[in-house]
Short mmCIF file of C-alpha atoms in Angstrom, two decimals:
data_model
loop_
_atom_site.label_atom_id
_atom_site.label_comp_id
_atom_site.label_asym_id
_atom_site.label_seq_id
_atom_site.Cartn_x
_atom_site.Cartn_y
_atom_site.Cartn_z
CA MET A 1 0.00 0.00 0.00
CA ALA A 2 1.23 3.48 -0.87
CA THR A 3 1.36 6.30 1.65
CA ILE A 4 0.55 9.65 0.07
CA LEU A 5 2.53 12.50 1.63
CA LYS A 6 1.29 15.09 -0.86
CA HIS A 7 -2.01 15.12 -2.78
CA ALA A 8 -2.96 16.89 -6.00
CA VAL A 9 -6.24 18.69 -6.55
CA SER A 10 -9.27 16.47 -7.08
CA LYS A 11 -10.21 14.97 -10.43
CA ALA A 12 -13.49 16.87 -10.24
CA GLU A 13 -11.62 20.18 -10.20
CA VAL A 14 -9.49 19.13 -13.17
CA THR A 15 -12.57 17.98 -15.09
CA ALA A 16 -14.37 21.27 -14.46
CA SER A 17 -11.40 23.17 -15.83
CA LEU A 18 -11.25 20.96 -18.93
CA ASP A 19 -14.97 21.48 -19.57
CA GLN A 20 -14.38 25.22 -19.75
CA VAL A 21 -11.44 24.71 -22.12
CA ARG A 22 -13.54 22.45 -24.35
CA GLU A 23 -16.35 25.01 -24.64
CA THR A 24 -13.96 27.83 -25.51
CA VAL A 25 -12.13 25.82 -28.16
CA THR A 26 -15.36 24.69 -29.81
CA GLY A 27 -16.43 28.30 -30.26
CA VAL A 28 -13.10 29.44 -31.67
CA ILE A 29 -12.94 26.63 -34.23
CA ALA A 30 -16.52 27.25 -35.37
CA ASP A 31 -15.80 30.96 -35.78
CA ILE A 32 -12.66 30.33 -37.84
CA ARG A 33 -14.57 27.92 -40.07
CA GLU A 34 -17.11 30.66 -40.75
CA ARG A 35 -15.00 33.82 -40.91
CA GLY A 36 -11.55 32.49 -41.81
CA ASP A 37 -8.74 35.03 -41.73
CA ASP A 38 -10.91 37.69 -40.05
CA ALA A 39 -11.53 35.37 -37.11
CA VAL A 40 -7.88 34.31 -36.95
CA ARG A 41 -6.83 37.96 -36.75
CA ALA A 42 -9.44 38.75 -34.10
CA TYR A 43 -8.29 35.91 -31.83
CA SER A 44 -4.62 36.76 -32.34
CA GLU A 45 -5.37 40.33 -31.28
CA LYS A 46 -7.41 39.14 -28.31
CA PHE A 47 -5.06 36.48 -26.95
CA ASP A 48 -1.61 37.59 -28.14
CA LYS A 49 -2.05 41.33 -28.83
CA TRP A 50 -0.61 40.57 -32.26
CA SER A 51 -1.99 41.73 -35.62
CA PRO A 52 0.71 42.29 -38.27
CA ASP A 53 -0.06 42.94 -41.94
CA SER A 54 0.82 39.29 -42.59
CA PHE A 55 1.16 36.49 -40.06
CA ARG A 56 3.41 34.61 -42.49
CA LEU A 57 7.04 35.72 -42.52
CA SER A 58 8.59 36.42 -45.91
CA GLU A 59 11.95 34.94 -46.86
CA GLU A 60 13.53 38.37 -46.38
CA GLU A 61 12.03 38.72 -42.91
CA VAL A 62 13.22 35.25 -41.92
CA GLU A 63 16.76 35.98 -43.11
CA LYS A 64 16.82 39.25 -41.16
CA ILE A 65 15.52 37.59 -37.99
CA VAL A 66 17.99 34.70 -38.22
CA ALA A 67 20.85 37.16 -38.73
CA SER A 68 19.92 38.83 -35.43
CA VAL A 69 20.44 35.63 -33.42
CA PRO A 70 23.85 35.23 -31.71
CA GLN A 71 26.18 32.79 -33.47
CA GLN A 72 26.52 30.59 -30.37
CA VAL A 73 22.74 30.11 -30.34
CA ILE A 74 22.79 29.23 -34.05
CA ASP A 75 25.62 26.76 -33.52
CA ASP A 76 23.78 25.12 -30.62
CA ILE A 77 20.56 24.88 -32.65
CA ARG A 78 22.45 23.20 -35.50
CA PHE A 79 24.08 20.72 -33.12
CA VAL A 80 20.85 19.75 -31.38
CA GLN A 81 18.99 19.45 -34.67
CA GLU A 82 21.63 17.06 -35.92
CA GLN A 83 21.05 14.89 -32.84
CA VAL A 84 17.30 14.85 -33.56
CA ARG A 85 17.92 14.24 -37.28
CA SER A 86 20.28 11.34 -36.59
CA PHE A 87 17.85 9.60 -34.26
CA ALA A 88 14.96 10.12 -36.70
CA ARG A 89 17.04 8.64 -39.51
CA HIS A 90 17.73 5.56 -37.39
CA GLN A 91 13.99 5.28 -36.81
CA LEU A 92 13.34 5.56 -40.54
CA ASP A 93 15.96 2.91 -41.29
CA SER A 94 14.14 0.53 -38.93
CA MET A 95 10.97 0.77 -41.04
CA GLY A 96 11.38 -1.68 -43.87
CA GLU A 97 9.60 -1.59 -47.21
CA PHE A 98 9.24 -5.00 -48.80
CA GLU A 99 7.70 -7.04 -51.59
CA VAL A 100 7.23 -10.78 -51.20
CA GLU A 101 5.93 -13.59 -53.42
CA THR A 102 3.62 -15.54 -51.09
CA LEU A 103 2.46 -18.02 -53.76
CA PRO A 104 3.45 -18.40 -57.41
CA GLY A 105 2.71 -15.07 -59.06
CA VAL A 106 1.16 -13.52 -55.94
CA TRP A 107 3.05 -10.39 -54.99
CA LEU A 108 2.30 -8.49 -51.78
CA GLY A 109 4.13 -5.35 -50.78
CA GLN A 110 4.40 -2.57 -48.24
CA LYS A 111 5.71 0.95 -48.69
CA HIS A 112 5.80 4.18 -46.70
CA ILE A 113 4.44 7.43 -48.15
CA PRO A 114 4.94 10.73 -46.31
CA VAL A 115 1.95 12.97 -45.73
CA GLN A 116 2.09 15.82 -48.22
CA ALA A 117 1.64 18.69 -45.77
CA ALA A 118 2.28 18.82 -42.04
CA GLY A 119 1.71 21.55 -39.50
CA ALA A 120 4.29 22.05 -36.76
CA TYR A 121 2.92 23.80 -33.69
CA ILE A 122 5.73 25.38 -31.66
CA PRO A 123 4.52 26.71 -28.29
CA GLY A 124 5.85 30.04 -27.16
CA GLY A 125 3.39 32.12 -25.19
CA ARG A 126 5.60 31.93 -22.09
CA TYR A 127 9.01 30.87 -23.42
CA PRO A 128 10.74 30.64 -26.81
CA LEU A 129 10.54 26.84 -27.14
CA THR A 130 13.08 26.34 -29.90
CA ALA A 131 13.32 22.62 -29.13
CA SER A 132 9.77 22.00 -30.35
CA ALA A 133 10.85 23.24 -33.78
CA HIS A 134 13.56 20.59 -33.86
CA MET A 135 11.21 17.82 -32.82
CA THR A 136 8.36 18.56 -35.21
CA ILE A 137 10.05 19.99 -38.31
CA VAL A 138 13.31 18.03 -38.48
CA THR A 139 11.46 14.76 -37.94
CA ALA A 140 8.92 15.62 -40.65
CA LYS A 141 11.66 16.45 -43.12
CA VAL A 142 13.51 13.20 -42.40
CA ALA A 143 10.23 11.44 -43.20
CA GLY A 144 10.12 13.26 -46.53
CA VAL A 145 7.19 15.64 -45.96
CA PRO A 146 7.37 18.15 -48.85
CA ARG A 147 5.48 21.01 -47.14
CA VAL A 148 5.92 21.82 -43.45
CA VAL A 149 4.06 24.80 -42.01
CA ALA A 150 5.44 26.12 -38.72
CA CYS A 151 3.28 28.20 -36.39
CA THR A 152 4.56 29.87 -33.25
CA PRO A 153 3.11 32.79 -31.27
CA PRO A 154 4.82 36.06 -30.43
CA ILE A 155 6.04 36.46 -26.87
CA HIS A 156 4.70 39.58 -25.19
CA GLY A 157 4.27 41.20 -28.59
CA GLU A 158 7.82 40.42 -29.71
CA ILE A 159 9.09 38.12 -32.45
CA PRO A 160 10.76 35.02 -30.92
CA ALA A 161 13.90 35.27 -33.03
CA ALA A 162 15.57 32.08 -31.77
CA THR A 163 12.41 30.06 -32.48
CA VAL A 164 12.16 31.49 -35.98
CA ALA A 165 15.81 30.60 -36.53
CA ALA A 166 15.22 27.06 -35.28
CA ALA A 167 12.21 26.61 -37.57
CA HIS A 168 14.14 27.93 -40.55
CA LEU A 169 17.23 25.81 -39.92
CA ALA A 170 15.03 22.76 -39.37
CA GLY A 171 13.63 23.15 -42.88
CA ALA A 172 10.20 24.75 -42.45
CA ASP A 173 8.67 25.77 -45.77
CA GLU A 174 6.39 28.37 -44.19
CA ILE A 175 6.80 30.20 -40.88
CA TRP A 176 3.79 31.93 -39.36
CA LEU A 177 3.82 34.09 -36.22
CA LEU A 178 0.52 32.73 -35.00
CA GLY A 179 -0.33 30.75 -31.89
CA GLY A 180 -3.04 29.08 -29.86
CA VAL A 181 -6.28 27.56 -31.06
CA GLN A 182 -6.37 30.03 -33.95
CA ALA A 183 -3.12 28.61 -35.34
CA VAL A 184 -4.23 24.99 -34.99
CA ALA A 185 -7.62 25.69 -36.55
CA ALA A 186 -6.15 27.69 -39.43
CA MET A 187 -3.72 24.89 -40.27
CA ALA A 188 -6.48 22.31 -40.07
CA VAL A 189 -9.34 23.93 -41.98
CA GLY A 190 -7.41 26.45 -44.06
CA THR A 191 -8.15 30.11 -44.75
CA ASP A 192 -7.82 32.43 -47.73
CA THR A 193 -4.15 32.93 -46.89
CA MET A 194 -3.18 29.50 -45.51
CA GLU A 195 -3.59 26.21 -47.31
CA PRO A 196 -4.66 23.41 -44.93
CA VAL A 197 -2.31 20.62 -43.87
CA ASN A 198 -2.90 16.88 -43.55
CA LEU A 199 -1.45 16.39 -40.06
CA ILE A 200 -0.59 18.62 -37.11
CA ALA A 201 2.16 17.79 -34.64
CA GLY A 202 3.54 19.50 -31.60
CA PRO A 203 2.86 20.10 -27.91
CA GLY A 204 0.86 22.91 -26.40
CA ASN A 205 -1.26 24.07 -23.52
CA ALA A 206 -4.68 22.67 -22.66
CA TYR A 207 -6.37 24.78 -25.35
CA VAL A 208 -4.01 23.64 -28.11
CA ALA A 209 -4.36 20.01 -27.06
CA GLU A 210 -8.16 20.31 -27.05
CA ALA A 211 -8.15 21.94 -30.50
CA LYS A 212 -6.16 19.02 -31.87
CA ARG A 213 -8.56 16.59 -30.21
CA GLN A 214 -11.61 18.25 -31.73
CA LEU A 215 -10.08 18.45 -35.21
CA PHE A 216 -8.75 14.88 -35.23
CA GLY A 217 -10.40 12.92 -38.01
CA GLU A 218 -10.66 15.94 -40.26
CA ILE A 219 -6.88 16.01 -40.10
CA GLY A 220 -4.38 13.69 -38.52
CA ILE A 221 -2.55 14.56 -35.33
CA ASP A 222 0.58 13.20 -33.73
CA LEU A 223 -0.99 12.48 -30.33
CA PHE A 224 -2.70 14.24 -27.45
CA ALA A 225 0.19 16.19 -25.97
CA GLY A 226 -1.13 18.53 -23.32
CA PRO A 227 0.55 20.05 -20.25
CA THR A 228 3.84 18.32 -19.51
CA GLU A 229 4.16 15.64 -16.80
CA ILE A 230 7.09 14.25 -14.84
CA LEU A 231 7.21 11.14 -12.68
CA VAL A 232 10.37 10.59 -10.64
CA LEU A 233 11.01 7.07 -9.32
CA ALA A 234 13.46 6.90 -6.45
CA ASP A 235 14.82 4.32 -4.02
CA ASP A 236 16.73 4.71 -0.74
CA ASP A 237 19.93 5.82 -2.48
CA ALA A 238 18.39 8.64 -4.51
CA ASP A 239 19.52 12.21 -3.87
CA PRO A 240 16.52 14.29 -2.65
CA PHE A 241 18.14 17.45 -4.03
CA VAL A 242 18.27 15.93 -7.54
CA CYS A 243 14.68 14.70 -7.15
CA ALA A 244 13.50 18.17 -6.20
CA VAL A 245 15.40 19.97 -8.96
CA ASP A 246 14.09 17.59 -11.60
CA LEU A 247 10.48 17.78 -10.39
CA LEU A 248 10.61 21.57 -10.59
CA SER A 249 12.28 21.44 -14.01
CA GLN A 250 8.98 20.29 -15.46
CA ALA A 251 6.66 22.15 -13.08
CA GLU A 252 7.96 25.40 -14.54
CA HIS A 253 6.29 24.59 -17.88
CA GLY A 254 2.99 25.87 -16.54
CA PRO A 255 0.63 25.98 -13.57
CA ASP A 256 -1.13 22.81 -14.73
CA SER A 257 1.96 20.61 -15.11
CA PRO A 258 1.89 17.54 -12.79
CA ALA A 259 5.11 16.65 -10.95
CA VAL A 260 5.02 13.36 -9.03
CA LEU A 261 7.51 11.43 -6.89
CA ILE A 262 7.16 7.73 -6.07
CA THR A 263 9.79 6.36 -3.72
CA THR A 264 10.52 3.37 -1.51
CA SER A 265 12.02 5.71 1.10
CA ARG A 266 10.00 7.95 3.40
CA GLU A 267 13.19 9.82 4.20
CA VAL A 268 13.82 10.57 0.52
CA ALA A 269 10.20 11.66 0.16
CA GLU A 270 10.28 14.05 3.11
CA LYS A 271 13.65 15.50 2.18
CA THR A 272 12.53 15.99 -1.43
CA ILE A 273 9.47 17.94 -0.27
CA ALA A 274 11.72 20.05 1.95
CA GLU A 275 14.14 20.71 -0.95
CA VAL A 276 11.29 21.74 -3.24
CA GLU A 277 10.05 24.21 -0.65
CA ARG A 278 13.59 25.53 -0.19
CA ILE A 279 14.29 25.96 -3.93
CA LEU A 280 10.92 27.28 -5.11
CA PRO A 281 11.04 30.81 -3.64
CA GLY A 282 14.18 31.65 -5.60
CA MET A 283 13.13 30.23 -8.98
CA PRO A 284 12.76 32.84 -11.75
CA THR A 285 9.86 30.72 -13.05
CA ARG A 286 8.17 30.49 -9.67
CA ASP A 287 4.94 31.99 -11.05
CA TYR A 288 4.36 28.75 -12.96
CA ALA A 289 6.28 26.19 -10.91
CA GLU A 290 4.71 27.08 -7.56
CA PRO A 291 1.04 26.58 -8.52
CA ALA A 292 1.97 23.48 -10.52
CA TRP A 293 3.58 21.92 -7.44
CA ARG A 294 0.88 23.17 -5.10
CA ASP A 295 -2.08 21.94 -7.17
CA HIS A 296 -0.64 19.04 -9.18
CA GLY A 297 2.37 17.82 -7.20
CA GLN A 298 2.18 14.42 -5.52
CA VAL A 299 4.50 12.32 -3.35
CA HIS A 300 3.88 8.60 -2.78
CA VAL A 301 5.85 6.23 -0.55
CA VAL A 302 5.65 2.49 -1.33
CA ASP A 303 7.13 -0.54 0.43
CA THR A 304 8.92 -2.32 -2.43
CA ILE A 305 10.48 -1.70 -5.83
CA ASP A 306 7.78 -3.92 -7.37
CA GLU A 307 5.08 -1.65 -5.94
CA LEU A 308 6.98 1.35 -7.23
CA TYR A 309 6.90 0.12 -10.83
CA ALA A 310 3.29 -1.06 -10.59
CA LEU A 311 2.14 2.35 -9.35
CA ALA A 312 4.25 4.10 -11.99
CA ASP A 313 2.43 2.19 -14.72
CA GLU A 314 -0.90 3.29 -13.28
CA PHE A 315 0.12 6.91 -13.79
CA ALA A 316 1.13 6.25 -17.45
CA PHE A 317 3.03 9.53 -17.45
CA GLU A 318 4.80 11.33 -20.26
CA HIS A 319 8.26 11.53 -18.67
CA VAL A 320 9.51 8.91 -16.20
CA GLU A 321 12.87 9.54 -14.56
CA VAL A 322 14.36 6.49 -12.82
CA LEU A 323 16.72 7.38 -9.96
CA THR A 324 17.29 3.91 -8.55
CA ALA A 325 20.24 1.57 -8.03
CA GLU A 326 19.20 -0.49 -11.07
CA PRO A 327 17.49 1.97 -13.42
CA ARG A 328 17.42 -0.42 -16.42
CA LEU A 329 15.06 -2.65 -14.49
CA ALA A 330 12.37 -0.17 -15.55
CA LEU A 331 12.78 -1.36 -19.15
CA GLU A 332 11.61 -4.80 -18.03
CA ARG A 333 8.98 -3.81 -15.47
CA MET A 334 7.22 -0.85 -17.06
CA THR A 335 4.90 -0.80 -20.06
CA GLN A 336 3.06 2.53 -19.82
CA TYR A 337 5.11 5.69 -20.31
CA GLY A 338 6.10 8.19 -22.96
CA ALA A 339 9.85 8.10 -22.39
CA LEU A 340 12.23 6.73 -19.76
CA PHE A 341 15.22 8.62 -18.41
CA LEU A 342 17.49 6.08 -16.77
CA GLY A 343 19.81 6.93 -13.91
CA GLU A 344 21.10 10.10 -12.33
CA GLY A 345 23.39 10.75 -15.31
CA THR A 346 20.45 11.77 -17.47
CA CYS A 347 17.36 13.87 -16.87
CA VAL A 348 14.08 14.79 -18.53
CA SER A 349 15.54 18.14 -19.53
CA PHE A 350 18.08 16.36 -21.75
CA GLY A 351 15.18 14.82 -23.65
CA ASP A 352 13.30 18.12 -23.74
CA LYS A 353 16.15 20.12 -25.14
CA VAL A 354 19.28 18.46 -26.50
CA ILE A 355 19.81 14.69 -26.57
CA GLY A 356 17.99 13.78 -29.80
CA THR A 357 14.96 11.70 -28.82
CA ASN A 358 11.64 13.39 -29.49
CA HIS A 359 10.08 15.43 -26.70
CA VAL A 360 6.52 15.41 -28.07
CA LEU A 361 5.12 12.70 -25.81
CA PRO A 362 1.73 11.38 -24.65
CA THR A 363 0.08 12.99 -21.62
CA ARG A 364 -3.10 12.45 -19.59
CA GLY A 365 -2.85 8.68 -19.79
CA ALA A 366 -2.38 8.48 -23.56
CA ALA A 367 0.77 6.43 -22.92
CA ARG A 368 -1.58 3.49 -22.40
CA TYR A 369 -2.09 3.33 -26.17
CA THR A 370 0.59 5.35 -27.92
CA GLY A 371 4.21 6.37 -27.81
CA GLY A 372 5.54 9.79 -28.67
CA LEU A 373 6.13 11.63 -31.92
CA TRP A 374 8.51 9.82 -34.25
CA VAL A 375 9.33 9.70 -37.93
CA GLY A 376 6.64 7.07 -38.52
CA LYS A 377 3.89 9.51 -37.49
CA TYR A 378 4.51 11.42 -40.72
CA LEU A 379 4.35 8.28 -42.87
CA LYS A 380 1.39 6.38 -44.22
CA THR A 381 2.24 2.68 -44.34
CA VAL A 382 0.35 1.36 -47.35
CA THR A 383 0.12 -2.02 -49.06
CA TYR A 384 -0.22 -3.22 -52.62
CA GLN A 385 -0.91 -6.58 -54.28
CA GLU A 386 -0.60 -8.15 -57.70
CA VAL A 387 -1.52 -11.61 -59.03
CA THR A 388 0.17 -12.60 -62.30
CA ASP A 389 -0.05 -16.43 -62.25
CA THR A 390 -3.21 -18.02 -63.73
CA ASP A 391 -3.26 -20.90 -61.25
CA SER A 392 -3.14 -18.41 -58.37
CA GLN A 393 -5.85 -16.29 -60.01
CA THR A 394 -8.00 -19.43 -60.18
CA LEU A 395 -7.26 -20.36 -56.56
CA PHE A 396 -8.09 -16.95 -55.14
CA GLY A 397 -11.02 -16.38 -57.51
CA ARG A 398 -12.78 -19.56 -56.38
CA LEU A 399 -11.85 -19.00 -52.73
CA CYS A 400 -13.13 -15.42 -52.85
CA GLY A 401 -16.41 -16.59 -54.33
CA ARG A 402 -16.98 -19.11 -51.54
CA ALA A 403 -15.80 -16.82 -48.72
CA ALA A 404 -17.87 -13.85 -49.88
CA ARG A 405 -21.07 -15.91 -50.22
CA VAL A 406 -20.71 -17.12 -46.63
CA GLU A 407 -21.02 -13.42 -45.72
CA LEU A 408 -23.84 -12.88 -48.28
CA PHE A 409 -21.70 -10.46 -50.29
CA GLU A 410 -22.71 -11.52 -53.79
CA GLY A 411 -20.99 -8.62 -55.51
CA HIS A 412 -17.66 -9.54 -53.94
CA ALA A 413 -18.20 -13.17 -54.91
CA ARG A 414 -18.79 -12.26 -58.54
CA SER A 415 -15.51 -10.31 -58.70
CA GLY A 416 -13.77 -13.51 -57.62
CA ASP A 417 -15.83 -15.63 -60.06
CA VAL A 418 -14.72 -13.45 -62.97
CA ARG A 419 -11.04 -14.01 -62.17
CA ALA A 420 -11.54 -17.78 -62.06
CA ALA A 421 -13.48 -17.62 -65.32
CA LYS A 422 -10.73 -15.59 -67.03
CA ALA A 423 -7.94 -17.82 -65.76
CA ALA A 424 -9.52 -21.30 -65.90
CA GLY A 425 -12.71 -20.99 -67.88
CA ASP A 426 -15.08 -21.40 -64.90
CA GLU A 427 -18.71 -20.86 -65.74
CA LEU A 428 -20.60 -17.79 -64.56
CA PRO A 429 -24.19 -19.00 -63.98
CA TRP A 430 -25.24 -15.56 -62.70
CA ASN A 431 -24.15 -13.91 -65.98
CA THR A 432 -27.21 -14.14 -68.24
CA ALA A 433 -25.89 -11.82 -70.95
#
């Protein structure tokens, strides 16, 4: 049995908040469907105080903005993007295309076709999240997507130069200074000035995540990636200071970001809580981290390492950091998570910013059915078939006729009958012509 030293707010409170988000998003999407660019501009003015002559940056504007970014920042962006590109290429290499002859003259094949237009949502209302440009755009380009539209909001009325540089260097074909639900809806349904895309990828706040949810089906999405989550797993040897620092590293994303500790040590739990309380007052991002920890922070103490992993799987969190004596045991014991960060030598922030794995990961329990964004999300795995041998045409023609009639699908059966008639001269008693 777990002992809970710190509770989060109730599920009822979270649900009530999400209901309000859902209602707001529904109205914004409906308005953009009806009024297009006029609605997009109105919401950008309302939410971001941003209404330029054109939300899309010209090539000249992009070049000027990139030139304003310090060279060290550019060099770091290039390095990190190469890490992301390398990992995405390894993922692509693991996805085989094939063609196989299953019977004489029966050829079955599989190939991967990239979506033709993808939207990359790059959050930025609070911070210039350059890393999200790497994750969404670089990965799409490795997959072979010919048109990538990048949308990112201004920050306090200013152009996020580093984010624009990251989007440009990643290979974005269009860069729009546009954020929130209005950006997601514009990419999905299209306006007079923006052609729609086939798939939208990228993290965002609760409103962005809800917009993607509502538009899914009309367009594809990567996954439901809402407010970030961190789950730290610790045993008796874990350093409470490291636990606290890493919990707060994700809490600073926003006031609705859950940060949870599960440990086999009550001492580690109590010291971690004390370290969080000591560190929080001096954090520059306290305005976000403090309410996140207050309302969504949790600390659980369990008796055994087996209980620790079992409880961790119940959370099915986005980020799981394993600060135990045998961190790789998590690879065997856990099945429900977005990404694992094994041992004190790594941290969630490495994955967020620099190491090369994708940081767009499932939240709110979505890890029970999906992993994170990867090169395969931008690819449609399709099949094809060809029968060139007359004996095989006869075999499958007759088989199709019998199988289809069991299901009372006479039209299907007749398609099979015709193949058998063409290949082997079978009679067609239903053909009275």
